[in-house]
mmCIF file of C-alpha atoms and ligand atoms in Angstrom:
data_model
loop_
_atom_site.group_PDB
_atom_site.id
_atom_site.type_symbol
_atom_site.label_atom_id
_atom_site.label_comp_id
_atom_site.label_asym_id
_atom_site.label_seq_id
_atom_site.Cartn_x
_atom_site.Cartn_y
_atom_site.Cartn_z
ATOM 1 C CA ALA A 1 118.599 61.989 54.509
ATOM 2 C CA LYS A 2 119.099 65.690 54.182
ATOM 3 C CA ALA A 3 116.721 65.889 51.275
ATOM 4 C CA SER A 4 113.989 63.984 53.031
ATOM 5 C CA GLY A 5 114.546 66.091 56.117
ATOM 6 C CA ARG A 6 114.024 69.137 54.017
ATOM 7 C CA ASN A 7 110.879 67.614 52.508
ATOM 8 C CA CYS A 8 109.512 66.940 55.959
ATOM 9 C CA TYR A 9 110.188 70.507 56.897
ATOM 10 C CA VAL A 10 108.365 71.787 53.859
ATOM 11 C CA VAL A 11 105.355 69.527 54.500
ATOM 12 C CA PHE A 12 105.207 70.601 58.120
ATOM 13 C CA ASN A 13 105.435 74.202 57.090
ATOM 14 C CA GLN A 14 102.599 73.854 54.603
ATOM 15 C CA GLN A 15 100.521 72.162 57.264
ATOM 16 C CA MET A 16 101.186 75.042 59.629
ATOM 17 C CA SER A 17 100.176 77.662 57.124
ATOM 18 C CA ALA A 18 97.086 75.643 56.201
ATOM 19 C CA ASP A 19 96.105 75.603 59.904
ATOM 20 C CA LEU A 20 96.761 79.302 60.176
ATOM 21 C CA ALA A 21 94.694 80.029 57.066
ATOM 22 C CA ALA A 22 91.838 77.914 58.442
ATOM 23 C CA ARG A 23 92.045 79.771 61.714
ATOM 24 C CA ILE A 24 91.954 83.189 60.019
ATOM 25 C CA GLN A 25 89.032 82.009 57.904
ATOM 26 C CA LEU A 26 87.185 80.892 61.055
ATOM 27 C CA GLU A 27 87.783 84.251 62.734
ATOM 28 C CA THR A 28 86.539 86.135 59.689
ATOM 29 C CA GLU A 29 83.414 84.001 59.516
ATOM 30 C CA LEU A 30 82.760 84.429 63.241
ATOM 31 C CA ARG A 31 83.024 88.215 62.895
ATOM 32 C CA GLN A 32 80.239 88.078 60.317
ATOM 33 C CA ALA A 33 78.119 85.452 62.043
ATOM 34 C CA LEU A 34 76.522 87.938 64.436
ATOM 35 C CA LEU A 35 75.641 90.403 61.649
ATOM 36 C CA LEU A 36 74.333 87.638 59.401
ATOM 37 C CA GLN A 37 72.235 86.214 62.261
ATOM 38 C CA GLN A 38 73.798 82.776 62.066
ATOM 39 C CA PHE A 39 73.759 82.252 65.850
ATOM 40 C CA SER A 40 70.806 80.764 67.670
ATOM 41 C CA LEU A 41 70.142 79.599 71.205
ATOM 42 C CA SER A 42 68.851 76.195 72.198
ATOM 43 C CA LEU A 43 67.390 75.704 75.663
ATOM 44 C CA GLN A 44 67.972 72.513 77.651
ATOM 45 C CA PRO A 45 65.409 71.776 80.398
ATOM 46 C CA GLN A 46 66.453 71.527 84.062
ATOM 47 C CA VAL A 47 64.338 69.485 86.459
ATOM 48 C CA ASN A 48 63.776 69.858 90.215
ATOM 49 C CA LEU A 49 64.547 66.362 91.538
ATOM 50 C CA ASN A 50 62.432 66.900 94.634
ATOM 51 C CA SER A 51 59.182 67.741 92.832
ATOM 52 C CA GLY A 52 60.038 66.121 89.507
ATOM 53 C CA LYS A 53 58.980 69.345 87.787
ATOM 54 C CA LEU A 54 60.591 71.496 85.119
ATOM 55 C CA CYS A 55 62.240 74.481 86.822
ATOM 56 C CA GLY A 56 64.227 76.147 84.089
ATOM 57 C CA PHE A 57 66.608 75.868 81.163
ATOM 58 C CA GLU A 58 70.259 76.340 80.258
ATOM 59 C CA ALA A 59 70.826 78.495 77.178
ATOM 60 C CA LEU A 60 73.350 76.938 74.755
ATOM 61 C CA ILE A 61 74.595 78.748 71.664
ATOM 62 C CA ARG A 62 74.470 77.196 68.184
ATOM 63 C CA TRP A 63 76.159 78.399 64.993
ATOM 64 C CA GLN A 64 74.496 77.612 61.703
ATOM 65 C CA HIS A 65 77.371 77.859 59.238
ATOM 66 C CA PRO A 66 76.256 78.395 55.606
ATOM 67 C CA GLN A 67 78.407 75.510 54.280
ATOM 68 C CA ARG A 68 79.318 73.367 57.260
ATOM 69 C CA GLY A 69 75.915 73.235 58.954
ATOM 70 C CA ILE A 70 75.740 73.336 62.764
ATOM 71 C CA VAL A 71 79.183 73.922 64.299
ATOM 72 C CA ALA A 72 79.684 72.750 67.917
ATOM 73 C CA PRO A 73 80.342 75.495 70.511
ATOM 74 C CA ASP A 74 83.500 73.740 71.707
ATOM 75 C CA GLU A 75 84.955 74.530 68.277
ATOM 76 C CA PHE A 76 84.139 78.245 68.159
ATOM 77 C CA ILE A 77 83.733 79.508 71.767
ATOM 78 C CA PRO A 78 87.527 79.322 72.349
ATOM 79 C CA VAL A 79 88.074 81.416 69.187
ATOM 80 C CA LEU A 80 85.459 83.956 70.296
ATOM 81 C CA GLU A 81 87.253 84.124 73.650
ATOM 82 C CA GLN A 82 90.696 84.626 72.137
ATOM 83 C CA THR A 83 89.476 87.419 69.844
ATOM 84 C CA GLN A 84 87.307 89.196 72.441
ATOM 85 C CA LEU A 85 84.333 88.693 70.108
ATOM 86 C CA ILE A 86 82.813 86.802 73.055
ATOM 87 C CA VAL A 87 81.899 90.123 74.686
ATOM 88 C CA ASP A 88 79.504 91.164 71.904
ATOM 89 C CA VAL A 89 78.273 87.633 71.298
ATOM 90 C CA GLY A 90 77.657 87.381 75.052
ATOM 91 C CA TYR A 91 75.382 90.432 74.997
ATOM 92 C CA TRP A 92 73.512 88.887 72.093
ATOM 93 C CA VAL A 93 73.147 85.628 74.078
ATOM 94 C CA PHE A 94 71.741 87.485 77.082
ATOM 95 C CA ASP A 95 69.328 89.491 74.912
ATOM 96 C CA ARG A 96 68.097 86.316 73.237
ATOM 97 C CA SER A 97 67.775 84.595 76.651
ATOM 98 C CA CYS A 98 65.607 87.485 77.881
ATOM 99 C CA ARG A 99 63.372 87.200 74.826
ATOM 100 C CA TYR A 100 62.894 83.477 75.492
ATOM 101 C CA CYS A 101 62.249 84.186 79.160
ATOM 102 C CA ALA A 102 59.515 86.714 78.365
ATOM 103 C CA GLU A 103 57.936 84.215 75.940
ATOM 104 C CA LEU A 104 58.050 81.404 78.517
ATOM 105 C CA ILE A 105 56.470 83.589 81.184
ATOM 106 C CA ALA A 106 53.753 84.610 78.717
ATOM 107 C CA ALA A 107 53.153 80.915 77.995
ATOM 108 C CA GLY A 108 52.527 80.303 81.717
ATOM 109 C CA LEU A 109 55.925 79.370 83.207
ATOM 110 C CA ASN A 110 55.916 82.161 85.793
ATOM 111 C CA ASP A 111 58.885 81.033 87.865
ATOM 112 C CA VAL A 112 61.187 79.979 85.042
ATOM 113 C CA THR A 113 64.941 80.420 85.469
ATOM 114 C CA ILE A 114 67.326 80.581 82.520
ATOM 115 C CA ALA A 115 70.982 79.707 83.089
ATOM 116 C CA VAL A 116 73.378 81.650 80.852
ATOM 117 C CA ASN A 117 77.067 80.784 80.303
ATOM 118 C CA ILE A 118 79.470 83.685 80.858
ATOM 119 C CA SER A 119 83.120 83.506 79.749
ATOM 120 C CA ALA A 120 85.866 85.069 81.886
ATOM 121 C CA ASP A 121 86.388 88.154 79.679
ATOM 122 C CA GLN A 122 82.678 88.793 79.583
ATOM 123 C CA PHE A 123 82.424 88.531 83.326
ATOM 124 C CA LEU A 124 85.205 91.049 83.837
ATOM 125 C CA HIS A 125 83.732 93.562 81.363
ATOM 126 C CA THR A 126 83.147 96.562 83.660
ATOM 127 C CA LYS A 127 79.951 97.569 81.872
ATOM 128 C CA LEU A 128 78.385 94.105 82.259
ATOM 129 C CA PRO A 129 75.898 94.951 85.043
ATOM 130 C CA ASP A 130 74.745 98.136 83.240
ATOM 131 C CA ARG A 131 74.356 96.405 79.889
ATOM 132 C CA PHE A 132 72.509 93.455 81.426
ATOM 133 C CA GLY A 133 70.303 95.901 83.334
ATOM 134 C CA GLN A 134 69.387 97.706 80.094
ATOM 135 C CA ILE A 135 68.590 94.419 78.357
ATOM 136 C CA LEU A 136 66.414 93.257 81.287
ATOM 137 C CA GLN A 137 64.535 96.557 81.169
ATOM 138 C CA ARG A 138 63.875 96.214 77.465
ATOM 139 C CA TYR A 139 61.977 92.994 78.182
ATOM 140 C CA GLY A 140 60.420 94.125 81.484
ATOM 141 C CA LEU A 141 62.256 91.413 83.425
ATOM 142 C CA SER A 142 64.173 91.266 86.685
ATOM 143 C CA GLY A 143 67.477 89.521 87.320
ATOM 144 C CA HIS A 144 66.004 86.778 89.488
ATOM 145 C CA HIS A 145 64.912 84.855 86.379
ATOM 146 C CA PHE A 146 68.569 84.331 85.433
ATOM 147 C CA GLU A 147 71.413 82.250 86.719
ATOM 148 C CA LEU A 148 74.842 83.298 85.460
ATOM 149 C CA GLU A 149 77.252 80.369 85.071
ATOM 150 C CA ILE A 150 80.957 81.028 85.408
ATOM 151 C CA THR A 151 83.761 78.488 85.597
ATOM 152 C CA GLU A 152 86.380 77.965 88.243
ATOM 153 C CA SER A 153 89.119 79.443 86.042
ATOM 154 C CA THR A 154 87.305 82.813 86.019
ATOM 155 C CA LEU A 155 87.431 82.917 89.811
ATOM 156 C CA ILE A 156 90.925 81.694 90.331
ATOM 157 C CA ASN A 157 92.618 84.018 87.873
ATOM 158 C CA ASN A 158 90.970 87.238 89.016
ATOM 159 C CA PHE A 159 89.676 86.626 92.485
ATOM 160 C CA SER A 160 89.110 90.165 93.750
ATOM 161 C CA GLU A 161 87.710 91.499 90.455
ATOM 162 C CA THR A 162 85.428 88.497 90.174
ATOM 163 C CA LEU A 163 84.206 88.985 93.705
ATOM 164 C CA GLY A 164 83.406 92.658 93.061
ATOM 165 C CA MET A 165 81.488 91.783 89.903
ATOM 166 C CA MET A 166 79.593 89.054 91.750
ATOM 167 C CA TYR A 167 78.312 91.540 94.314
ATOM 168 C CA ARG A 168 77.220 94.003 91.606
ATOM 169 C CA LEU A 169 75.282 91.276 89.799
ATOM 170 C CA LYS A 170 73.772 89.870 93.000
ATOM 171 C CA ALA A 171 72.442 93.383 93.737
ATOM 172 C CA GLN A 172 70.476 93.142 90.457
ATOM 173 C CA GLY A 173 68.879 89.869 91.571
ATOM 174 C CA PHE A 174 70.965 87.491 89.439
ATOM 175 C CA ARG A 175 71.682 84.023 90.789
ATOM 176 C CA LEU A 176 75.287 82.885 90.383
ATOM 177 C CA ALA A 177 76.464 79.382 89.536
ATOM 178 C CA ILE A 178 79.865 77.703 89.330
ATOM 179 C CA ASP A 179 79.905 75.573 86.166
ATOM 180 C CA ASP A 180 81.934 72.409 85.481
ATOM 181 C CA PHE A 181 82.628 72.074 89.195
ATOM 182 C CA GLY A 182 85.420 69.642 90.001
ATOM 183 C CA THR A 183 87.332 70.013 86.730
ATOM 184 C CA GLY A 184 89.375 73.090 87.672
ATOM 185 C CA TYR A 185 91.320 74.154 90.714
ATOM 186 C CA SER A 186 88.373 75.007 92.873
ATOM 187 C CA SER A 187 89.290 75.857 96.361
ATOM 188 C CA LEU A 188 86.695 75.413 99.054
ATOM 189 C CA ASN A 189 88.198 78.434 100.685
ATOM 190 C CA TYR A 190 87.278 80.576 97.655
ATOM 191 C CA LEU A 191 83.821 79.092 97.513
ATOM 192 C CA LYS A 192 83.185 79.991 101.129
ATOM 193 C CA GLN A 193 84.032 83.653 100.467
ATOM 194 C CA MET A 194 81.807 84.125 97.437
ATOM 195 C CA PRO A 195 78.116 84.977 97.044
ATOM 196 C CA VAL A 196 77.421 81.894 94.925
ATOM 197 C CA ASP A 197 73.983 80.224 94.895
ATOM 198 C CA VAL A 198 74.485 77.093 92.819
ATOM 199 C CA ILE A 199 77.187 74.529 92.006
ATOM 200 C CA LYS A 200 76.955 72.494 88.779
ATOM 201 C CA ILE A 201 78.699 69.140 89.004
ATOM 202 C CA ASP A 202 80.513 68.520 85.742
ATOM 203 C CA LYS A 203 78.997 65.943 83.415
ATOM 204 C CA SER A 204 82.294 64.034 83.175
ATOM 205 C CA PHE A 205 81.647 62.757 86.741
ATOM 206 C CA VAL A 206 77.901 62.238 86.321
ATOM 207 C CA VAL A 207 77.810 60.255 83.051
ATOM 208 C CA ASN A 208 79.838 57.354 84.500
ATOM 209 C CA MET A 209 78.771 57.474 88.125
ATOM 210 C CA LEU A 210 76.995 54.100 87.949
ATOM 211 C CA ASP A 211 80.045 52.241 86.641
ATOM 212 C CA ASN A 212 82.927 54.179 88.116
ATOM 213 C CA PRO A 213 83.165 54.114 91.940
ATOM 214 C CA GLN A 214 85.489 57.122 92.008
ATOM 215 C CA ASP A 215 83.118 59.250 89.956
ATOM 216 C CA TYR A 216 80.294 58.101 92.207
ATOM 217 C CA GLN A 217 82.232 59.168 95.305
ATOM 218 C CA ILE A 218 83.066 62.545 93.795
ATOM 219 C CA VAL A 219 79.418 63.218 92.940
ATOM 220 C CA ALA A 220 78.130 62.030 96.332
ATOM 221 C CA SER A 221 80.652 63.995 98.361
ATOM 222 C CA THR A 222 80.234 67.139 96.235
ATOM 223 C CA ILE A 223 76.461 67.070 96.827
ATOM 224 C CA ALA A 224 76.985 66.634 100.575
ATOM 225 C CA MET A 225 79.589 69.381 100.775
ATOM 226 C CA VAL A 226 77.601 71.873 98.679
ATOM 227 C CA GLN A 227 74.563 71.350 100.861
ATOM 228 C CA LYS A 228 76.581 71.828 104.047
ATOM 229 C CA LEU A 229 77.635 75.196 102.640
ATOM 230 C CA GLY A 230 73.926 76.036 102.194
ATOM 231 C CA LEU A 231 74.095 76.146 98.387
ATOM 232 C CA GLN A 232 72.055 74.322 95.757
ATOM 233 C CA VAL A 233 73.470 71.681 93.448
ATOM 234 C CA VAL A 234 72.771 70.748 89.818
ATOM 235 C CA ALA A 235 73.987 67.519 88.189
ATOM 236 C CA GLU A 236 74.545 67.874 84.433
ATOM 237 C CA GLY A 237 74.949 65.022 81.932
ATOM 238 C CA VAL A 238 72.110 62.920 83.395
ATOM 239 C CA GLU A 239 71.440 60.257 80.784
ATOM 240 C CA SER A 240 69.433 57.533 82.577
ATOM 241 C CA LEU A 241 66.691 56.916 85.125
ATOM 242 C CA ALA A 242 69.146 54.921 87.256
ATOM 243 C CA VAL A 243 71.309 58.030 87.637
ATOM 244 C CA VAL A 244 68.230 60.146 88.435
ATOM 245 C CA LYS A 245 67.336 57.737 91.259
ATOM 246 C CA LEU A 246 70.851 57.731 92.657
ATOM 247 C CA LEU A 247 70.979 61.540 92.616
ATOM 248 C CA GLN A 248 67.610 61.655 94.402
ATOM 249 C CA GLN A 249 68.937 59.316 97.106
ATOM 250 C CA HIS A 250 71.733 61.814 97.697
ATOM 251 C CA GLN A 251 69.283 64.722 97.732
ATOM 252 C CA CYS A 252 70.713 66.473 94.699
ATOM 253 C CA ASP A 253 68.472 69.495 94.000
ATOM 254 C CA PHE A 254 68.382 69.718 90.198
ATOM 255 C CA ALA A 255 69.310 67.685 87.128
ATOM 256 C CA GLN A 256 69.848 68.310 83.456
ATOM 257 C CA GLY A 257 70.679 65.884 80.655
ATOM 258 C CA TYR A 258 69.603 63.789 77.698
ATOM 259 C CA TYR A 259 67.446 61.582 79.964
ATOM 260 C CA PHE A 260 65.068 64.548 80.324
ATOM 261 C CA SER A 261 65.669 66.332 77.034
ATOM 262 C CA MET A 262 68.215 67.384 74.455
ATOM 263 C CA PRO A 263 68.760 71.152 74.146
ATOM 264 C CA LEU A 264 65.668 72.417 72.290
ATOM 265 C CA ALA A 265 65.712 74.749 69.300
ATOM 266 C CA GLU A 266 63.110 77.533 69.165
ATOM 267 C CA THR A 267 60.683 75.499 67.072
ATOM 268 C CA GLN A 268 60.731 72.578 69.544
ATOM 269 C CA LEU A 269 60.591 74.701 72.669
ATOM 270 C CA LEU A 270 56.974 75.852 72.704
ATOM 271 C CA ALA A 271 55.679 72.348 71.950
ATOM 272 C CA PHE A 272 57.748 71.055 74.869
ATOM 273 C CA VAL A 273 56.418 73.738 77.208
ATOM 274 C CA GLN A 274 52.798 73.131 76.204
ATOM 275 C CA GLN A 275 53.250 69.436 76.923
ATOM 276 C CA VAL A 276 54.709 70.221 80.370
ATOM 277 C CA LEU A 277 51.883 72.634 81.205
ATOM 278 C CA GLN A 278 49.236 70.032 80.318
ATOM 279 C CA GLN A 279 50.678 67.477 82.766
HETATM 280 P P1 LIG B 301 78.552 73.419 79.331
HETATM 281 O O1 LIG B 301 78.196 74.769 79.852
HETATM 282 O O2 LIG B 301 79.191 72.466 80.283
HETATM 283 O O3 LIG B 301 77.196 72.848 78.724
HETATM 284 C C1 LIG B 301 76.780 71.506 78.843
HETATM 285 C C2 LIG B 301 77.080 70.741 77.571
HETATM 286 O O4 LIG B 301 76.671 69.363 77.779
HETATM 287 C C3 LIG B 301 76.292 71.211 76.367
HETATM 288 O O5 LIG B 301 77.150 71.055 75.240
HETATM 289 C C4 LIG B 301 75.124 70.224 76.333
HETATM 290 O O6 LIG B 301 74.530 70.103 75.055
HETATM 291 C C5 LIG B 301 75.812 68.953 76.751
HETATM 292 N N1 LIG B 301 74.886 67.971 77.335
HETATM 293 C C6 LIG B 301 73.637 68.191 77.793
HETATM 294 N N2 LIG B 301 73.094 67.076 78.304
HETATM 295 C C7 LIG B 301 74.020 66.091 78.176
HETATM 296 C C8 LIG B 301 74.042 64.691 78.527
HETATM 297 O O7 LIG B 301 73.102 64.125 79.069
HETATM 298 N N3 LIG B 301 75.191 64.010 78.248
HETATM 299 C C9 LIG B 301 76.270 64.610 77.659
HETATM 300 N N4 LIG B 301 77.332 63.864 77.413
HETATM 301 N N5 LIG B 301 76.288 65.929 77.309
HETATM 302 C C10 LIG B 301 75.169 66.668 77.577
HETATM 303 P P2 LIG B 301 77.222 72.156 74.096
HETATM 304 O O8 LIG B 301 75.865 72.745 73.846
HETATM 305 O O9 LIG B 301 77.950 71.531 72.965
HETATM 306 O O10 LIG B 301 78.108 73.307 74.742
HETATM 307 C C11 LIG B 301 79.473 73.103 74.994
HETATM 308 C C12 LIG B 301 80.064 74.211 75.822
HETATM 309 O O11 LIG B 301 80.115 75.440 75.105
HETATM 310 C C13 LIG B 301 79.255 74.520 77.082
HETATM 311 O O12 LIG B 301 79.548 73.561 78.065
HETATM 312 C C14 LIG B 301 79.766 75.906 77.410
HETATM 313 O O13 LIG B 301 80.997 75.840 78.112
HETATM 314 C C15 LIG B 301 80.003 76.503 76.032
HETATM 315 N N6 LIG B 301 78.864 77.364 75.668
HETATM 316 C C16 LIG B 301 77.671 77.024 75.115
HETATM 317 N N7 LIG B 301 76.892 78.110 74.933
HETATM 318 C C17 LIG B 301 77.600 79.168 75.396
HETATM 319 C C18 LIG B 301 77.331 80.596 75.490
HETATM 320 O O14 LIG B 301 76.263 81.107 75.148
HETATM 321 N N8 LIG B 301 78.337 81.371 76.010
HETATM 322 C C19 LIG B 301 79.515 80.849 76.447
HETATM 323 N N9 LIG B 301 80.429 81.681 76.942
HETATM 324 N N10 LIG B 301 79.794 79.526 76.374
HETATM 325 C C20 LIG B 301 78.843 78.693 75.861
HETATM 326 CA CA1 LIG B 302 77.109 75.641 81.459
HETATM 327 CA CA1 LIG B 303 78.939 72.454 82.549
HETATM 328 CA CA1 LIG B 304 81.905 72.767 79.760
#
């Protein structure tokens, strides 16, 4: 028994060091990914449910790994966050979003809004408003074309710092959104005190809202509450026309999901926009 116990220990230990080695490898590769231009941004369309028209896009990062192909953000964003690499990658994401925005405006989408995901450490980077301001200037843009998405955990953990940063960014014209709403410890009391423009209902509630009465109730009451607070509401994870119709009945403002479009890579984006403009 002792021997096998020892074997188990050894196996476990090897597994642990294999995991650690894989993790160090991943960090090393992520450090190089920015320099080697392996990141790209895909844009997923957002639709105004009142007019039925395209109103903007959410920018979603992609990593083209030389051996593994496309790696999902859920696999590498947490590592970028733990290593602080997210700060530099975040500036790259905003720069790339501005370049897309300028291209979309030039193509004829004058009022386009691009939603950009901001991690907690990025949001609390003191230089964020200055750096974003410089990037905007480089492309001749103003902040009102951008919606910055933060999650509930950013707010809850650093309430007063977050609030201060929100006011600085609002002064530059940025719209602010709370992402993944309903999954964290959102307090309505916090929400009331913050200069937030938009709430995004998490896709985990939206995808099943036709079959699951609880999810349906959560979505319906979130829409009603958000509108009573005078804010706008986006449903993400919209995969069918039936869900679109239900959201319209509840006067949800905007929707995003596979029913309308997958996130679009650069090569697909202009074709998509030309098709929209011809309608
Ligand atoms: P998120 O911000 O909640 O983004 C929405 C995710 O839902 C995206 O996954 C999108 O591709 C996916 N999605 C879109 N439509 C549908 C649908 O109809 N059904 C379902 N089931 N899913 C849909 P993605 O691109 O894999 O991104 C995962 C997460 O990674 C994002 O979740 C966000 O938290 C993070 N992320 C992505 N890009 C960035 C970035 O540039 N910076 C930061 N900090 N985080 C990012
Ligand atoms: Ca998001
Ligand atoms: Ca989300
Ligand atoms: Ca998410």
